[in-house]
XYZ file of C-alpha atoms in Angstrom:
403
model
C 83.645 -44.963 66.547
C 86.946 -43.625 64.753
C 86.364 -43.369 60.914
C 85.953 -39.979 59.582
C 82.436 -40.920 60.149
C 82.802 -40.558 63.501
C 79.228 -39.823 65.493
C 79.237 -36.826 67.285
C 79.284 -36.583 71.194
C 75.340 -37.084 71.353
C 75.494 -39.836 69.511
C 78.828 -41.537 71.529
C 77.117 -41.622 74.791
C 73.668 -43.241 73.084
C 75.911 -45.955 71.663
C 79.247 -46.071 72.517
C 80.517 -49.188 75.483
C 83.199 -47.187 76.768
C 84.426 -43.337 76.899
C 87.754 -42.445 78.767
C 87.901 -38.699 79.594
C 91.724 -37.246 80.011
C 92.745 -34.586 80.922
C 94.926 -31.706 82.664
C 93.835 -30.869 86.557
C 91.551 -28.400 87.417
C 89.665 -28.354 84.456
C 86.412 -30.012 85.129
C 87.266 -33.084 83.688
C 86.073 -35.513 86.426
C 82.288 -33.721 86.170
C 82.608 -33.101 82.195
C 82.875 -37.377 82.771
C 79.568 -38.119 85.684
C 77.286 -35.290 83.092
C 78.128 -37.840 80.260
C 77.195 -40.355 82.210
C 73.755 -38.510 83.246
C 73.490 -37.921 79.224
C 73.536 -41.705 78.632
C 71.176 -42.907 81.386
C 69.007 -40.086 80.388
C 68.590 -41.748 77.105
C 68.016 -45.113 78.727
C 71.265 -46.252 79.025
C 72.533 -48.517 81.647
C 75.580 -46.828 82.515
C 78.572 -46.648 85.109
C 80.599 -44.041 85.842
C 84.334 -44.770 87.364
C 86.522 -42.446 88.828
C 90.368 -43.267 89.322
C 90.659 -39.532 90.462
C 89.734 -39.443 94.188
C 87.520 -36.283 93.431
C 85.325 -35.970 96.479
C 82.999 -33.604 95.214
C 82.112 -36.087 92.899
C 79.790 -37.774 95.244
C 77.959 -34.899 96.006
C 77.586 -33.322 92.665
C 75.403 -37.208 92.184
C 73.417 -36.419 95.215
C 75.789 -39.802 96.894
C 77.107 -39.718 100.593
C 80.363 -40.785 99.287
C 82.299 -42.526 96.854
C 84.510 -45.621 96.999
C 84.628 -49.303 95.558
C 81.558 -50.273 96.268
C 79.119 -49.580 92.813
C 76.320 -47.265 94.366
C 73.190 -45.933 92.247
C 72.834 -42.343 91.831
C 69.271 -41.203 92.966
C 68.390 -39.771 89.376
C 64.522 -39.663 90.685
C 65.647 -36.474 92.735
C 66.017 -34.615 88.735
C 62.698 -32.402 87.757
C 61.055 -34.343 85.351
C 62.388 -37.264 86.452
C 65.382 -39.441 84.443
C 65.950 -41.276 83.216
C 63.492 -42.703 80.551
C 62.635 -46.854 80.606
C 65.906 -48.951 81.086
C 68.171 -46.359 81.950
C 70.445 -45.756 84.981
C 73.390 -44.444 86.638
C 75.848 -46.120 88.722
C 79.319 -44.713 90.102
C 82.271 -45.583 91.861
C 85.821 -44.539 92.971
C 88.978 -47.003 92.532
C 90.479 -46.899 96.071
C 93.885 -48.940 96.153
C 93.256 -50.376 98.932
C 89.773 -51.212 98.838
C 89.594 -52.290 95.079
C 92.632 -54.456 95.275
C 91.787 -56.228 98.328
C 87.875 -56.380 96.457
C 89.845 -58.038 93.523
C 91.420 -60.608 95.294
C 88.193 -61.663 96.566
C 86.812 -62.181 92.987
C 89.879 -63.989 92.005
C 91.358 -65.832 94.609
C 90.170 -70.007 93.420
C 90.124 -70.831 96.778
C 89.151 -69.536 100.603
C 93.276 -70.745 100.964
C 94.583 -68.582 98.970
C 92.759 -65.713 99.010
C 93.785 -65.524 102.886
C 97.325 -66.445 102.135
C 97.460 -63.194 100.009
C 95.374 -60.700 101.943
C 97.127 -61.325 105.057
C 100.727 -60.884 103.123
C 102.783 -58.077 104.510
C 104.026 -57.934 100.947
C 101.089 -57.432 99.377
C 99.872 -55.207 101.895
C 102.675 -52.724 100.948
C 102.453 -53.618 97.505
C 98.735 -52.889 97.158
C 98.387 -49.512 98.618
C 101.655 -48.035 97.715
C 103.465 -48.952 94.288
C 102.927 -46.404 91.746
C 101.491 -48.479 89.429
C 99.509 -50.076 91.610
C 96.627 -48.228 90.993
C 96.525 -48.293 87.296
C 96.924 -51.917 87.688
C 93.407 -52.307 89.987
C 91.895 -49.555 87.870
C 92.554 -52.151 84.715
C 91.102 -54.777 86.417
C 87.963 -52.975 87.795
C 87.606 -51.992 83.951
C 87.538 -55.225 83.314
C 84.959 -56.230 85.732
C 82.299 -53.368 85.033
C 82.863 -53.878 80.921
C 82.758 -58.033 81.085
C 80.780 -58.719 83.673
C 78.571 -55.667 84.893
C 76.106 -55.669 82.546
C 75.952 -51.985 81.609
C 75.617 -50.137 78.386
C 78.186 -47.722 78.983
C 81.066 -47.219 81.245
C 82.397 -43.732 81.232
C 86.372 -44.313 82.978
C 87.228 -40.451 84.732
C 91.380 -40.818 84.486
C 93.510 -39.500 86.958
C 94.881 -35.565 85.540
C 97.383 -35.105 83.174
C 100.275 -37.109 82.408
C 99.361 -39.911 84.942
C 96.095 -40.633 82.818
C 97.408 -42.977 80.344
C 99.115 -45.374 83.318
C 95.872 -47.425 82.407
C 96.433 -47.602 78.790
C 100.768 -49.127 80.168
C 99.438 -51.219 82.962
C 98.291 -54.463 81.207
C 101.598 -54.799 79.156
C 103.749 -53.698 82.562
C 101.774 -56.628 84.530
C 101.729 -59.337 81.682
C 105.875 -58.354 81.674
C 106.349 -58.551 85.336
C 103.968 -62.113 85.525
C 106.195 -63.289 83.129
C 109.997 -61.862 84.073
C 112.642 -63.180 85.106
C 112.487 -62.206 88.487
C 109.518 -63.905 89.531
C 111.189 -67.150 88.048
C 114.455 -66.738 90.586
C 112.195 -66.622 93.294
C 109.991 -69.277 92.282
C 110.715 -72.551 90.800
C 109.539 -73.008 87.463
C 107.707 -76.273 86.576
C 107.477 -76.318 82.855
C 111.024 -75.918 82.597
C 113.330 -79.243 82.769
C 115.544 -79.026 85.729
C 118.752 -80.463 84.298
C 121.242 -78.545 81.611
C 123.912 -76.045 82.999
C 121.843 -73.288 81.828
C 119.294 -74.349 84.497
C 121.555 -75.034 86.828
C 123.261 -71.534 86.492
C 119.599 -70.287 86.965
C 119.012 -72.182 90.160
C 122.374 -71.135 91.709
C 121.892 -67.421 90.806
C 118.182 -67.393 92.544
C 119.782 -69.259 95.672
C 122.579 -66.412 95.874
C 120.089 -63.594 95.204
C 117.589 -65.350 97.952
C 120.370 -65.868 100.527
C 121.628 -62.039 100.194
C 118.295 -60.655 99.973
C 117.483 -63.067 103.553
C 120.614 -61.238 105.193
C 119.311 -57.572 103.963
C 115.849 -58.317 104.912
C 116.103 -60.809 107.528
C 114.645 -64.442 106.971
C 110.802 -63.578 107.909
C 110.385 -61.215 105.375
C 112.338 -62.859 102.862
C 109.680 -65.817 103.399
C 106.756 -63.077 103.079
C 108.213 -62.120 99.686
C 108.990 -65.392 98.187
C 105.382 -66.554 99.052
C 103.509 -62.994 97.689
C 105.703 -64.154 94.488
C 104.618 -67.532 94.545
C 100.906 -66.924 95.472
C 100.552 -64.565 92.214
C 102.430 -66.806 90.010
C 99.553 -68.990 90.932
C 97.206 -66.436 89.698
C 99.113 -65.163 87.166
C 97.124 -66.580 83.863
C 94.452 -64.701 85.002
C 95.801 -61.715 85.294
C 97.878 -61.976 82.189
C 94.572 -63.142 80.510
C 92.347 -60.095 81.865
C 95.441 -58.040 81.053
C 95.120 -58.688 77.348
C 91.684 -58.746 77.200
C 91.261 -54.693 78.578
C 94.231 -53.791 76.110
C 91.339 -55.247 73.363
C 88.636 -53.249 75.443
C 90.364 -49.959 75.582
C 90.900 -50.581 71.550
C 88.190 -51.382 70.266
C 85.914 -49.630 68.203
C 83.260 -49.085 70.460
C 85.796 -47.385 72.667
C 86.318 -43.524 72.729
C 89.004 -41.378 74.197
C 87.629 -37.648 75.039
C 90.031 -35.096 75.830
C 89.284 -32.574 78.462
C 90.778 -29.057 79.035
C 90.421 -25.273 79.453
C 92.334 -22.866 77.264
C 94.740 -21.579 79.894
C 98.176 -21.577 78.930
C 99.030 -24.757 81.408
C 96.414 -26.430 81.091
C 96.515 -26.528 77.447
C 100.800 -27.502 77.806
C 99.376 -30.708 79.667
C 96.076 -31.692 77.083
C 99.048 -31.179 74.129
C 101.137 -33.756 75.716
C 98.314 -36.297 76.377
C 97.147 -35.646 72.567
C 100.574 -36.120 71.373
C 101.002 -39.206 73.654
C 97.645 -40.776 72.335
C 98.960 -40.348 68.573
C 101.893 -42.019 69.248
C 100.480 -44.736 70.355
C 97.963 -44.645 67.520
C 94.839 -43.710 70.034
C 92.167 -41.464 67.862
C 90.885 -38.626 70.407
C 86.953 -38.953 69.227
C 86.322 -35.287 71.014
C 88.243 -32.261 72.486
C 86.076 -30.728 75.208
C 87.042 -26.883 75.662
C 85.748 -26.629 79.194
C 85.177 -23.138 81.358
C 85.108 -21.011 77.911
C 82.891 -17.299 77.675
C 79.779 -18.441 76.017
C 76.307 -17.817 76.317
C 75.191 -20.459 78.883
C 71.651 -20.756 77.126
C 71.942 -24.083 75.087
C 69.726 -23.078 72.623
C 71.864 -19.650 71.504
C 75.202 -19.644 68.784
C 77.725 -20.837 70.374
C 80.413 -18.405 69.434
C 83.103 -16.389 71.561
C 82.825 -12.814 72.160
C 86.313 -11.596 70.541
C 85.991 -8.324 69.423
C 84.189 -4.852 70.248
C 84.232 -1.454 68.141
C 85.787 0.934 69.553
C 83.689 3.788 71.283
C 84.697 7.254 72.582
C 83.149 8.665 76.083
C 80.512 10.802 74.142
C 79.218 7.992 72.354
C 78.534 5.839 75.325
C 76.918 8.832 76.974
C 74.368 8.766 73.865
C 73.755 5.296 74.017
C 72.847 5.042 77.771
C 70.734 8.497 77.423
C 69.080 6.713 74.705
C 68.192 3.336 76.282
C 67.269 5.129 79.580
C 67.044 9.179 79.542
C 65.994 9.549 82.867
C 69.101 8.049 84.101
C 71.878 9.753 81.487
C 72.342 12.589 83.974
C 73.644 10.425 86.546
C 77.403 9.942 86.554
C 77.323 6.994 89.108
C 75.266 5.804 86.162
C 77.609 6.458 83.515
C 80.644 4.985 85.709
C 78.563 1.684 85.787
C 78.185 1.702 82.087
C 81.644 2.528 81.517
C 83.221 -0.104 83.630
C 80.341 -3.276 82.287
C 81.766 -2.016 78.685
C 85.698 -2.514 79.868
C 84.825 -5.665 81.548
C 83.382 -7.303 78.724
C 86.338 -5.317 76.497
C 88.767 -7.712 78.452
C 86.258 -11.121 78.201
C 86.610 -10.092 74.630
C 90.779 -9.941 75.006
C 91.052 -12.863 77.340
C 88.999 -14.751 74.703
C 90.482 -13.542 71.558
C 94.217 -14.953 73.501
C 92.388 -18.007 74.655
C 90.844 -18.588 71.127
C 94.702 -18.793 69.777
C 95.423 -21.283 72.464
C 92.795 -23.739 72.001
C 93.383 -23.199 67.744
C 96.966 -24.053 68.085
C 96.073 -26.800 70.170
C 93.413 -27.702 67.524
C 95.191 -27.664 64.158
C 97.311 -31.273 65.715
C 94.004 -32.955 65.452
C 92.700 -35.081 62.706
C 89.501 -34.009 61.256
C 86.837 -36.048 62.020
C 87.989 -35.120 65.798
C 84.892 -33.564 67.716
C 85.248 -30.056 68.884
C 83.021 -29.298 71.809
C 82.383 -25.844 73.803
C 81.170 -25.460 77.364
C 80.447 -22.458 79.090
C 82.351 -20.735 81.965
C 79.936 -21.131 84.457
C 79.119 -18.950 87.444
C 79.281 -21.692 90.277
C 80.526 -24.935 90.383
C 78.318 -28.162 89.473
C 77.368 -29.392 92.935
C 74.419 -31.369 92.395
C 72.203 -33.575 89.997
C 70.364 -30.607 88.183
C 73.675 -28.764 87.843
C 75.130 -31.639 86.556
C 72.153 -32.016 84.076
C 72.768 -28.553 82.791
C 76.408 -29.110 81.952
C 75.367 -32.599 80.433
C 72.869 -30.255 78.253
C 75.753 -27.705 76.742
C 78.149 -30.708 76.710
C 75.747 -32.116 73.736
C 74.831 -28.862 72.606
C 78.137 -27.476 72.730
C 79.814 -28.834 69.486
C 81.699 -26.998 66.998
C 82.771 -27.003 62.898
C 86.126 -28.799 62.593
């Protein structure tokens, strides 16, 4: 999916295994991800979409009550004609911290012993629904799940906005590091190491010194808490250095695409530079650039081109034009105020666009060429359900530019 032979956005979505949108906020990027979706399983594709960005809209613009960990199917039979064709369908769901991680232990846990021994751990408890990181770590492992075990064709992965979006991308080598520190191994005797040798020794005396202070900052019940959190996810923790390694293949492999998803405004276009820039230093292709919310024609059929320029035209002129489109209405000036004011309006569309065109070209020329270029229209209300979504999944495949 990342020679110069690259298929175009159509042609991802009919064949691709997984598509991770990033993006800026407030740039559509989270809907730009569920209409892919709805492209695939309208082609026949099994196909999941997964949100890390708690966008609640989301579930209604799917026609769901709500979104969380739990994989629900989206009622496609509500679309006019109905999707999608033989085979297809569409799933979603949203990573919740809480929820996903506590789901995770559940599928991991060997044992109904352990898995209580770490669910009711005031450690992991804090741990799970707080930490930064935490939340790129469940995403990675709910990635895991849907892509080795789900069964589905496609899995489109809706990051979190802007900078935060490639915390998936760190998350497997920042858990197979932490698994395998040092300061598990102070806490928590090691048993393929042999205990004699001063270096061991040295070891064992540092971990009792750090334990003991740490038991009079923290008080001995905790302490215990923390010690056994450490000691119930060393148990675990070949698994999750094994899943770990196995998404950093997934989110590399070939039948893996990263789409990049932003308007042209000055910010938002600051924050889809940095991810772009981010992604090419750590030798991620972006397969497409979508330019969401741009002035187009909304028909998916017409040139998709940006107004940028008109002639110029003095007052006379546009009082010959309207008297010769509509002669019984030249006379009227409320008339000739209304044509007036529709010609400056679309005079500063053409302005706004010729400045936004410069934006999105600078932003351009710092891609490689067989990088898609995709236009979507500015449209006039907000996708809130599945047959607005199926419009924008329409322009998003019918919305591609020339490199």
């Amino acid at each position: 999916m990342k020679s110069a032979a690259s298929p175009n956005l159509e042609a991802l979505v009919g064949h691709g295994a997984l598509v991770v949108c990033v993006g800026p906020g407030g740039v559509g990027k989270t809907t730009v991800s569920a209409a892919l979706g709805l492209a695939a399983a309208r082609a026949g594709r099994k196909t999941l979409v997964l949100t890390i960005d708690p966008a609640r809209r989301l579930a209604q613009a799917l026609g769901l009550d709500g979104l969380d960990d739990t994989i629900r199917r989206v009622p496609l039979e509500r679309l006019s004609p109905p999707s999608p064709v033989e085979g297809g369908g569409l799933w979603a769901a949203m990573v919740d911290t809480g929820q996903s991680f506590d789901a995770l232990i559940h599928r991991v846990a060997p044992d109904a012993e352990t898995k209580a021994r770490v669910l009711d751990n005031r450690v992991y408890k804090a741990v799970s629904r707080s930490l930064s990181r935490s939340h790129a770590y469940v995403a990675m492992e709910r990635l895991y799940d849907a892509v080795e075990h789900g069964g589905y064709d496609l899995v489109v992965l809706d990051t979190p906005p802007a900078r935060n979006a490639l915390d998936i991308l760190d998350a497997p080598g920042h858990l197979v590091h932490f698994l395998d520190g040092r300061i598990v191994s102070w806490f928590i005797p090691s048993t393929d190491k042999p205990k004699g040798g001063l270096g061991a020794r040295i070891l064992a005396k540092g971990g009792q010194m750090a334990t003991e202070l740490l038991g009079r900052i923290t008080g001995k019940t905790l302490l215990d808490e923390i010690v056994a959190f450490l000691t119930v996810f060393a148990s675990l923790r070949d698994g999750f250095m094994a899943r770990a390694q196995r998404v950093e293949q997934i989110l590399r492999a070939p039948d893996t695409a990263f789409v990049l998803v932003s308007s042209a405004s000055p910010s938002s276009a600051d924050d889809a530079a940095w991810l772009r820039d981010d992604l090419s230093r750590r030798r991620v292709p972006v397969h497409t650039v979508v330019w969401n919310q741009s002035y187009l024609p909304v028909d998916p059929t017409a040139p998709q081109r940006l107004y940028t320029s008109l002639p110029p035209l003095r007052p006379d002129e546009l009082e010959t034009r309207v008297r010769a489109l509509a002669p019984e209405l030249a006379a009227r000036p409320d008339v000739l105020e209304a044509a007036r004011r529709m010609r400056a309006l679309r005079q500063e569309a053409a302005a706004e666009n010729q400045r936004y065109g410069r934006i999105v070209d600078g932003l351009a020329q710092e891609l490689p060429p067989e990088c898609h270029r995709v236009r979507v229209p500015r449209l006039d209300e907000e996708v809130r359900d599945l047959p607005g979504l199926a419009r924008l999944a329409d322009l998003l495949l019918a919305g591609e530019q020339p490199a």
